[in-house]
């Protein structure tokens, strides 16, 4: 059976088992209780093992793939071109997604008439880092410490700088480039092994989440959740596929089928960074996109390109304003538009990061931080959805940028033979 079928079955089983284990779901004859006793002690550790395996890969994979990526581009000027395209593509698609977010939340108005709910504001939210904080935080004062703490963005900045200088050394740089090439190959092979465990990992993670949250969260804030999910769907199912088809000349359906392991891992882990090893493996080995582009574009994407998070931040901010009865002017919505983009760039690729950087958006338009406490209860579910869109946005970016770099469409991604594909 193909891997993506195994994963989809794993997901479905995860949801079913999670529902059976959920306290509010009554299974007769004490069966539910028995299942809880037997399964819960196993499912938790299995999910944790899967996530830890992925996390184990992140730092060495990012360092190796960024250095190799930069070294393969070779010439610093060409790197500037690739970097520029990557930056512009990521920025434009993030803006497109925030626009969709603002559109749906203003049309549906999910917060109008909703009673303000109370909730704890997470401590992390109270320390607003601001614009300069984000910029300064990108530079590691100690690269080894940044690696040890898994501060991904500083690690990327260091690796980029390191790789760029390495290419200027000519022959003297070759031995080190070879070392990183081998390291990169080893990491990719390791990712190839881990990807086989995706069906089990996804199953265990989903069963745990569903067992903990159940379906009761939909009772409150249901309209808000639906608004976020509608916005995410428009971006993921309309905007990005159109870009893929018309700019990248790549079949969206074929591409998405190659990415099932990455997208489902993103959904079940709610972490773009943890998903990165699988994302790179899918894009390179399964979809056949050139590794020259993907090893540069994907680590950056997983860290700063978050279409789903940006959309979510704009919807959440306007929703909070609506609940508190505060009318946001067009200028204020423009501020939401810009700060939601910044907050998404600043969010790390880990669960709930977007919730924390929401403080930037709320502060900018003078909304109470308590609003974050209000939407906390439904955050995990929405995090899973927005992370999937984040990873989808990165991979679409990678495929389109590889085309803009004049790479051929990989045979497995071409449209039906009757159509011209390039
Ligand atoms: N969990 C998201 C990610 O890893 C970030 C967020 O919280 O929005 O992409």
CSV table of C-alpha atoms and ligand atoms in Angstrom, one decimal:
chain,number,residue,atom,x,y,z
A,1,UNK,CA,0.0,0.0,0.0
A,2,UNK,CA,1.2,3.5,-0.8
A,3,UNK,CA,2.6,5.6,2.1
A,4,UNK,CA,0.0,8.3,1.7
A,5,UNK,CA,-2.9,5.8,2.0
A,6,UNK,CA,-1.3,4.4,5.2
A,7,UNK,CA,-1.0,7.9,6.6
A,8,UNK,CA,-4.7,8.8,5.8
A,9,UNK,CA,-5.8,5.6,7.4
A,10,UNK,CA,-3.6,6.4,10.4
A,11,UNK,CA,-5.3,9.8,10.6
A,12,UNK,CA,-8.8,8.4,10.4
A,13,UNK,CA,-8.1,5.8,13.0
A,14,UNK,CA,-6.5,8.4,15.2
A,15,UNK,CA,-9.6,10.5,15.2
A,16,UNK,CA,-11.9,7.5,15.9
A,17,UNK,CA,-9.7,6.1,18.7
A,18,UNK,CA,-9.4,9.7,20.1
A,19,UNK,CA,-13.2,10.1,20.2
A,20,UNK,CA,-13.6,6.7,21.9
A,21,UNK,CA,-11.1,7.7,24.5
A,22,UNK,CA,-12.6,11.1,25.1
A,23,UNK,CA,-14.3,11.5,28.5
A,24,UNK,CA,-17.4,13.0,27.1
A,25,UNK,CA,-17.9,10.2,24.7
A,26,UNK,CA,-19.8,7.5,26.5
A,27,UNK,CA,-18.9,3.9,25.4
A,28,UNK,CA,-21.1,1.4,27.2
A,29,UNK,CA,-20.1,-1.4,29.5
A,30,UNK,CA,-17.0,0.3,30.8
A,31,UNK,CA,-15.3,-0.3,27.4
A,32,UNK,CA,-14.3,3.4,27.2
A,33,UNK,CA,-12.7,3.3,30.6
A,34,UNK,CA,-10.8,0.1,29.7
A,35,UNK,CA,-9.6,1.6,26.5
A,36,UNK,CA,-8.4,4.7,28.3
A,37,UNK,CA,-6.5,2.6,30.8
A,38,UNK,CA,-4.9,0.4,28.1
A,39,UNK,CA,-4.3,2.8,25.3
A,40,UNK,CA,-3.6,6.2,26.8
A,41,UNK,CA,-0.3,5.2,28.5
A,42,UNK,CA,1.0,3.9,25.2
A,43,UNK,CA,-0.3,6.6,22.8
A,44,UNK,CA,1.3,9.5,24.6
A,45,UNK,CA,4.8,8.1,24.4
A,46,UNK,CA,4.4,7.0,20.8
A,47,UNK,CA,3.4,10.5,19.8
A,48,UNK,CA,6.3,12.0,21.8
A,49,UNK,CA,8.8,9.6,20.3
A,50,UNK,CA,7.7,10.6,16.8
A,51,UNK,CA,8.0,14.3,17.5
A,52,UNK,CA,11.3,13.9,19.2
A,53,UNK,CA,12.7,11.9,16.3
A,54,UNK,CA,11.7,14.8,14.0
A,55,UNK,CA,13.1,17.4,16.3
A,56,UNK,CA,16.4,15.5,16.6
A,57,UNK,CA,16.8,16.1,12.8
A,58,UNK,CA,16.1,19.8,12.7
A,59,UNK,CA,19.4,21.5,13.6
A,60,UNK,CA,21.9,19.2,11.7
A,61,UNK,CA,19.5,19.2,8.8
A,62,UNK,CA,19.1,22.9,8.6
A,63,UNK,CA,22.8,23.6,9.0
A,64,UNK,CA,23.8,21.0,6.4
A,65,UNK,CA,21.0,21.9,3.9
A,66,UNK,CA,21.5,25.7,4.1
A,67,UNK,CA,25.3,25.5,3.7
A,68,UNK,CA,25.0,23.0,0.9
A,69,UNK,CA,22.2,25.0,-0.7
A,70,UNK,CA,24.2,28.2,-0.7
A,71,UNK,CA,27.3,26.4,-1.9
A,72,UNK,CA,25.4,24.8,-4.8
A,73,UNK,CA,24.2,28.2,-5.9
A,74,UNK,CA,27.8,29.1,-6.0
A,75,UNK,CA,28.1,32.7,-7.1
A,76,UNK,CA,27.0,35.2,-4.5
A,77,UNK,CA,25.1,37.3,-7.1
A,78,UNK,CA,23.1,34.2,-8.1
A,79,UNK,CA,22.4,33.7,-4.5
A,80,UNK,CA,21.1,37.2,-4.3
A,81,UNK,CA,18.7,36.5,-7.2
A,82,UNK,CA,17.4,33.3,-5.5
A,83,UNK,CA,17.2,35.0,-2.2
A,84,UNK,CA,15.3,37.9,-3.7
A,85,UNK,CA,12.8,35.7,-5.5
A,86,UNK,CA,12.3,33.7,-2.3
A,87,UNK,CA,11.7,36.8,-0.2
A,88,UNK,CA,9.3,38.4,-2.7
A,89,UNK,CA,7.3,35.2,-3.2
A,90,UNK,CA,6.9,34.6,0.5
A,91,UNK,CA,5.9,38.2,1.2
A,92,UNK,CA,3.4,38.4,-1.6
A,93,UNK,CA,1.7,35.1,-0.7
A,94,UNK,CA,1.6,36.0,3.0
A,95,UNK,CA,0.0,39.3,2.1
A,96,UNK,CA,-2.5,37.5,-0.1
A,97,UNK,CA,-3.5,35.2,2.8
A,98,UNK,CA,-3.9,38.1,5.2
A,99,UNK,CA,-6.1,39.9,2.7
A,100,UNK,CA,-8.3,36.8,2.5
A,101,UNK,CA,-8.4,36.7,6.4
A,102,UNK,CA,-9.5,40.3,6.6
A,103,UNK,CA,-12.1,39.7,4.0
A,104,UNK,CA,-13.7,36.7,5.6
A,105,UNK,CA,-13.7,38.1,9.1
A,106,UNK,CA,-15.3,41.4,7.9
A,107,UNK,CA,-17.9,39.6,5.9
A,108,UNK,CA,-18.8,36.9,8.5
A,109,UNK,CA,-18.3,39.1,11.6
A,110,UNK,CA,-18.0,36.1,14.0
A,111,UNK,CA,-17.4,38.3,17.1
A,112,UNK,CA,-20.3,40.6,16.7
A,113,UNK,CA,-22.8,39.8,19.5
A,114,UNK,CA,-20.6,37.1,21.0
A,115,UNK,CA,-20.1,37.5,24.8
A,116,UNK,CA,-16.5,38.1,26.0
A,117,UNK,CA,-15.2,34.9,27.5
A,118,UNK,CA,-12.7,34.9,30.2
A,119,UNK,CA,-9.4,33.0,30.0
A,120,UNK,CA,-5.8,33.1,31.3
A,121,UNK,CA,-3.4,35.1,29.2
A,122,UNK,CA,-0.3,33.0,28.7
A,123,UNK,CA,2.8,34.6,30.3
A,124,UNK,CA,4.8,34.5,27.1
A,125,UNK,CA,2.3,36.8,25.5
A,126,UNK,CA,3.1,39.6,27.9
A,127,UNK,CA,6.6,40.1,26.7
A,128,UNK,CA,6.1,41.9,23.4
A,129,UNK,CA,9.4,41.8,21.5
A,130,UNK,CA,8.5,44.3,18.8
A,131,UNK,CA,10.0,44.9,15.4
A,132,UNK,CA,13.6,45.5,16.5
A,133,UNK,CA,13.4,42.6,18.9
A,134,UNK,CA,12.6,40.3,16.0
A,135,UNK,CA,15.5,41.7,13.9
A,136,UNK,CA,18.0,41.5,16.7
A,137,UNK,CA,16.9,38.0,17.7
A,138,UNK,CA,17.9,36.8,14.2
A,139,UNK,CA,21.5,37.2,15.0
A,140,UNK,CA,23.0,34.6,17.3
A,141,UNK,CA,25.4,35.9,19.9
A,142,UNK,CA,26.6,32.3,20.2
A,143,UNK,CA,25.8,30.0,17.2
A,144,UNK,CA,26.4,26.8,19.3
A,145,UNK,CA,24.0,28.0,22.0
A,146,UNK,CA,21.4,28.9,19.3
A,147,UNK,CA,21.7,25.3,17.9
A,148,UNK,CA,21.4,23.8,21.4
A,149,UNK,CA,18.3,25.9,22.1
A,150,UNK,CA,16.9,25.2,18.7
A,151,UNK,CA,16.6,28.9,17.9
A,152,UNK,CA,16.1,28.2,14.2
A,153,UNK,CA,16.2,31.7,12.7
A,154,UNK,CA,19.6,32.6,14.2
A,155,UNK,CA,20.9,29.2,13.1
A,156,UNK,CA,19.7,29.9,9.5
A,157,UNK,CA,21.3,33.3,9.5
A,158,UNK,CA,24.6,31.9,10.7
A,159,UNK,CA,24.5,29.0,8.2
A,160,UNK,CA,23.7,31.4,5.3
A,161,UNK,CA,26.6,33.6,6.2
A,162,UNK,CA,28.9,30.7,6.7
A,163,UNK,CA,27.9,29.1,3.4
A,164,UNK,CA,28.2,32.3,1.5
A,165,UNK,CA,31.8,32.9,2.7
A,166,UNK,CA,32.7,29.3,2.2
A,167,UNK,CA,31.9,29.6,-1.5
A,168,UNK,CA,34.4,32.5,-1.8
A,169,UNK,CA,37.3,30.3,-0.7
A,170,UNK,CA,37.6,28.5,-4.0
A,171,UNK,CA,39.5,25.2,-3.8
A,172,UNK,CA,40.4,25.7,-0.2
A,173,UNK,CA,36.7,25.6,0.7
A,174,UNK,CA,36.0,22.3,-1.1
A,175,UNK,CA,36.9,19.9,1.7
A,176,UNK,CA,34.4,21.6,4.0
A,177,UNK,CA,31.7,21.7,1.3
A,178,UNK,CA,32.2,18.0,0.8
A,179,UNK,CA,31.8,17.4,4.5
A,180,UNK,CA,28.5,19.3,4.5
A,181,UNK,CA,27.4,17.5,1.4
A,182,UNK,CA,27.9,14.1,3.1
A,183,UNK,CA,26.2,15.4,6.3
A,184,UNK,CA,23.3,16.5,4.2
A,185,UNK,CA,23.0,13.2,2.5
A,186,UNK,CA,23.1,11.3,5.8
A,187,UNK,CA,20.3,13.6,7.2
A,188,UNK,CA,18.2,13.0,4.1
A,189,UNK,CA,18.6,9.3,4.5
A,190,UNK,CA,17.6,9.5,8.1
A,191,UNK,CA,14.5,11.5,7.1
A,192,UNK,CA,13.7,8.8,4.6
A,193,UNK,CA,13.7,6.2,7.4
A,194,UNK,CA,11.6,8.4,9.8
A,195,UNK,CA,9.0,9.2,7.1
A,196,UNK,CA,8.0,5.5,7.2
A,197,UNK,CA,6.8,5.9,10.7
A,198,UNK,CA,4.5,8.8,9.8
A,199,UNK,CA,1.3,6.7,9.8
A,200,UNK,CA,1.9,5.5,13.4
A,201,UNK,CA,3.1,8.9,14.5
A,202,UNK,CA,0.2,10.7,13.0
A,203,UNK,CA,-2.2,8.2,14.4
A,204,UNK,CA,-0.9,8.5,18.0
A,205,UNK,CA,-0.7,12.3,17.9
A,206,UNK,CA,-4.2,12.7,16.6
A,207,UNK,CA,-5.7,10.2,19.0
A,208,UNK,CA,-4.1,12.1,21.9
A,209,UNK,CA,-5.4,15.5,20.7
A,210,UNK,CA,-8.9,14.3,20.1
A,211,UNK,CA,-9.0,12.4,23.4
A,212,UNK,CA,-8.0,15.6,25.2
A,213,UNK,CA,-10.2,18.1,23.4
A,214,UNK,CA,-13.2,16.1,22.1
A,215,UNK,CA,-15.8,18.0,20.2
A,216,UNK,CA,-17.0,20.3,22.9
A,217,UNK,CA,-14.7,23.1,21.8
A,218,UNK,CA,-17.0,23.7,18.8
A,219,UNK,CA,-19.8,24.8,21.1
A,220,UNK,CA,-18.1,28.1,22.0
A,221,UNK,CA,-16.3,30.1,19.4
A,222,UNK,CA,-17.6,27.8,16.6
A,223,UNK,CA,-18.3,30.7,14.3
A,224,UNK,CA,-14.8,32.1,14.9
A,225,UNK,CA,-13.2,28.7,14.1
A,226,UNK,CA,-15.2,28.3,11.0
A,227,UNK,CA,-14.2,31.8,9.8
A,228,UNK,CA,-10.5,30.9,10.3
A,229,UNK,CA,-10.9,27.5,8.6
A,230,UNK,CA,-12.8,29.1,5.7
A,231,UNK,CA,-10.1,31.7,5.2
A,232,UNK,CA,-7.4,29.0,5.4
A,233,UNK,CA,-9.3,26.9,2.9
A,234,UNK,CA,-9.6,29.7,0.4
A,235,UNK,CA,-5.8,30.3,0.5
A,236,UNK,CA,-4.9,26.7,0.5
A,237,UNK,CA,-7.4,25.4,-2.1
A,238,UNK,CA,-7.7,28.4,-4.4
A,239,UNK,CA,-4.9,31.0,-4.2
A,240,UNK,CA,-1.9,28.7,-3.8
A,241,UNK,CA,-3.1,26.1,-6.4
A,242,UNK,CA,-3.7,28.9,-8.9
A,243,UNK,CA,-0.2,30.2,-8.4
A,244,UNK,CA,1.2,26.7,-8.7
A,245,UNK,CA,-0.7,26.0,-11.9
A,246,UNK,CA,-0.3,29.3,-13.7
A,247,UNK,CA,3.1,30.5,-12.5
A,248,UNK,CA,4.8,27.2,-11.7
A,249,UNK,CA,3.0,25.3,-14.5
A,250,UNK,CA,2.8,22.4,-12.1
A,251,UNK,CA,-0.3,20.2,-11.5
A,252,UNK,CA,-1.5,21.1,-7.9
A,253,UNK,CA,-3.2,17.7,-7.5
A,254,UNK,CA,-0.1,15.8,-8.4
A,255,UNK,CA,2.0,18.0,-6.2
A,256,UNK,CA,-0.3,17.7,-3.2
A,257,UNK,CA,-0.4,13.9,-3.5
A,258,UNK,CA,3.4,13.8,-3.2
A,259,UNK,CA,3.3,16.0,-0.1
A,260,UNK,CA,0.7,14.0,2.0
A,261,UNK,CA,3.3,12.9,4.5
A,262,UNK,CA,4.5,16.5,5.1
A,263,UNK,CA,1.0,18.0,5.2
A,264,UNK,CA,-0.4,15.4,7.6
A,265,UNK,CA,2.7,15.6,9.8
A,266,UNK,CA,2.2,19.4,9.9
A,267,UNK,CA,-1.4,18.9,10.9
A,268,UNK,CA,-0.7,16.4,13.7
A,269,UNK,CA,2.4,18.1,15.1
A,270,UNK,CA,1.4,21.7,14.7
A,271,UNK,CA,5.0,22.5,14.1
A,272,UNK,CA,6.5,23.6,10.8
A,273,UNK,CA,10.0,23.1,12.1
A,274,UNK,CA,9.4,19.6,13.3
A,275,UNK,CA,7.9,18.8,10.0
A,276,UNK,CA,10.8,20.2,8.0
A,277,UNK,CA,12.8,16.9,7.6
A,278,UNK,CA,9.7,15.3,6.1
A,279,UNK,CA,8.9,18.4,4.0
A,280,UNK,CA,12.4,18.4,2.5
A,281,UNK,CA,12.2,14.7,1.9
A,282,UNK,CA,8.8,14.9,0.2
A,283,UNK,CA,9.7,17.9,-2.0
A,284,UNK,CA,13.1,16.4,-3.1
A,285,UNK,CA,12.6,12.7,-3.2
A,286,UNK,CA,8.9,12.3,-3.9
A,287,UNK,CA,8.1,15.4,-5.9
A,288,UNK,CA,11.5,15.6,-7.6
A,289,UNK,CA,12.0,19.3,-7.1
A,290,UNK,CA,15.7,20.3,-7.4
A,291,UNK,CA,17.5,20.1,-4.1
A,292,UNK,CA,19.6,23.2,-5.1
A,293,UNK,CA,16.4,25.2,-4.6
A,294,UNK,CA,14.7,23.3,-1.9
A,295,UNK,CA,17.6,23.1,0.5
A,296,UNK,CA,17.7,26.8,0.5
A,297,UNK,CA,14.1,27.8,0.2
A,298,UNK,CA,12.4,25.3,2.6
A,299,UNK,CA,14.3,25.9,5.8
A,300,UNK,CA,13.8,29.6,5.4
A,301,UNK,CA,10.1,29.0,4.5
A,302,UNK,CA,9.5,26.8,7.6
A,303,UNK,CA,10.8,29.6,9.8
A,304,UNK,CA,9.5,32.8,8.3
A,305,UNK,CA,6.9,32.0,5.7
A,306,UNK,CA,3.7,31.4,7.6
A,307,UNK,CA,0.7,32.1,5.4
A,308,UNK,CA,-1.7,30.3,7.7
A,309,UNK,CA,-0.4,32.0,10.8
A,310,UNK,CA,-0.6,35.5,9.2
A,311,UNK,CA,-4.2,34.8,8.1
A,312,UNK,CA,-5.1,33.5,11.6
A,313,UNK,CA,-3.6,36.5,13.3
A,314,UNK,CA,-5.6,39.0,11.3
A,315,UNK,CA,-8.9,37.1,11.8
A,316,UNK,CA,-8.2,36.7,15.5
A,317,UNK,CA,-7.4,40.4,16.0
A,318,UNK,CA,-10.5,41.6,14.2
A,319,UNK,CA,-12.6,39.0,16.0
A,320,UNK,CA,-11.3,40.2,19.4
A,321,UNK,CA,-12.2,43.8,18.4
A,322,UNK,CA,-15.7,42.7,17.4
A,323,UNK,CA,-16.3,40.8,20.7
A,324,UNK,CA,-15.2,43.9,22.7
A,325,UNK,CA,-17.4,46.1,20.5
A,326,UNK,CA,-14.5,48.1,19.2
A,327,UNK,CA,-14.9,49.2,15.6
A,328,UNK,CA,-11.6,49.0,13.7
A,329,UNK,CA,-11.2,51.7,11.1
A,330,UNK,CA,-9.7,51.0,7.7
A,331,UNK,CA,-6.4,52.5,8.7
A,332,UNK,CA,-6.4,50.3,11.8
A,333,UNK,CA,-7.2,47.3,9.6
A,334,UNK,CA,-4.2,48.3,7.5
A,335,UNK,CA,-2.1,48.2,10.6
A,336,UNK,CA,-3.5,44.7,11.4
A,337,UNK,CA,-2.5,43.7,7.8
A,338,UNK,CA,1.1,44.8,8.3
A,339,UNK,CA,1.6,43.7,11.8
A,340,UNK,CA,0.0,40.3,11.2
A,341,UNK,CA,2.6,39.8,8.5
A,342,UNK,CA,5.4,40.8,10.9
A,343,UNK,CA,3.9,38.6,13.7
A,344,UNK,CA,3.9,35.6,11.3
A,345,UNK,CA,7.5,36.2,10.3
A,346,UNK,CA,8.4,36.5,14.0
A,347,UNK,CA,6.5,33.3,15.0
A,348,UNK,CA,8.8,30.3,15.4
A,349,UNK,CA,7.7,27.1,13.7
A,350,UNK,CA,6.5,25.5,16.9
A,351,UNK,CA,3.0,24.9,18.4
A,352,UNK,CA,1.2,28.0,19.6
A,353,UNK,CA,3.9,30.4,18.5
A,354,UNK,CA,1.4,32.4,16.5
A,355,UNK,CA,-0.7,32.9,19.6
A,356,UNK,CA,2.2,34.5,21.4
A,357,UNK,CA,3.2,36.9,18.6
A,358,UNK,CA,-0.5,38.0,18.4
A,359,UNK,CA,0.6,40.5,21.1
A,360,UNK,CA,2.3,42.5,18.4
A,361,UNK,CA,-0.9,42.9,16.4
A,362,UNK,CA,-3.1,43.6,19.4
A,363,UNK,CA,-0.7,46.2,20.8
A,364,UNK,CA,-0.4,47.9,17.5
A,365,UNK,CA,-4.1,48.7,17.3
A,366,UNK,CA,-4.7,49.1,21.1
A,367,UNK,CA,-6.7,45.9,21.7
A,368,UNK,CA,-6.7,44.2,25.1
A,369,UNK,CA,-4.3,41.3,25.5
A,370,UNK,CA,-7.0,39.5,27.4
A,371,UNK,CA,-8.4,38.7,24.0
A,372,UNK,CA,-5.7,36.1,23.6
A,373,UNK,CA,-6.9,34.3,26.7
A,374,UNK,CA,-10.4,34.2,25.2
A,375,UNK,CA,-9.3,32.2,22.1
A,376,UNK,CA,-6.8,30.0,23.9
A,377,UNK,CA,-9.2,27.1,24.3
A,378,UNK,CA,-9.5,26.5,20.5
A,379,UNK,CA,-6.0,27.3,19.6
A,380,UNK,CA,-4.6,23.8,19.3
A,381,UNK,CA,-7.1,22.8,16.7
A,382,UNK,CA,-6.6,26.0,14.7
A,383,UNK,CA,-2.9,25.7,15.1
A,384,UNK,CA,-3.0,22.3,13.4
A,385,UNK,CA,-4.9,23.8,10.5
A,386,UNK,CA,-2.8,26.9,10.1
A,387,UNK,CA,0.5,24.9,10.3
A,388,UNK,CA,-0.7,22.7,7.5
A,389,UNK,CA,-1.3,25.8,5.4
A,390,UNK,CA,2.1,27.2,6.4
A,391,UNK,CA,3.9,24.1,5.2
A,392,UNK,CA,1.8,24.0,2.0
A,393,UNK,CA,2.7,27.6,1.4
A,394,UNK,CA,6.4,26.8,1.8
A,395,UNK,CA,6.3,23.8,-0.6
A,396,UNK,CA,4.3,25.8,-3.2
A,397,UNK,CA,6.9,28.5,-2.9
A,398,UNK,CA,9.7,26.0,-3.4
A,399,UNK,CA,8.2,24.5,-6.5
A,400,UNK,CA,7.3,27.9,-8.1
A,401,UNK,CA,10.7,29.4,-7.2
A,402,UNK,CA,12.5,26.4,-8.8
A,403,UNK,CA,10.6,27.2,-12.0
A,404,UNK,CA,11.5,30.8,-11.8
A,405,UNK,CA,15.1,29.6,-11.5
A,406,UNK,CA,14.5,27.9,-14.8
A,407,UNK,CA,14.5,24.4,-13.5
A,408,UNK,CA,12.4,21.9,-15.5
A,409,UNK,CA,9.1,20.6,-14.2
A,410,UNK,CA,9.8,17.2,-12.6
A,411,UNK,CA,8.1,14.5,-14.7
A,412,UNK,CA,6.0,13.3,-11.8
A,413,UNK,CA,4.4,16.8,-11.5
A,414,UNK,CA,3.6,17.5,-15.1
A,415,UNK,CA,0.0,18.0,-16.2
A,416,UNK,CA,-1.6,15.4,-18.3
A,417,UNK,CA,0.4,14.7,-21.5
A,418,UNK,CA,-2.0,16.5,-23.7
A,419,UNK,CA,-1.3,19.8,-22.0
A,420,UNK,CA,1.8,21.9,-22.5
A,421,UNK,CA,3.6,22.1,-19.3
A,422,UNK,CA,6.4,24.5,-19.8
B,1,LIG,N1,2.5,26.3,14.8
B,1,LIG,C1,2.7,27.1,13.7
B,1,LIG,C2,3.9,26.5,12.9
B,1,LIG,O1,4.7,25.8,13.4
B,1,LIG,C3,3.1,28.5,14.1
B,1,LIG,C4,1.8,29.1,14.7
B,1,LIG,O2,1.6,28.9,15.9
B,1,LIG,O3,1.0,29.7,14.0
B,1,LIG,O4,3.9,26.8,11.7
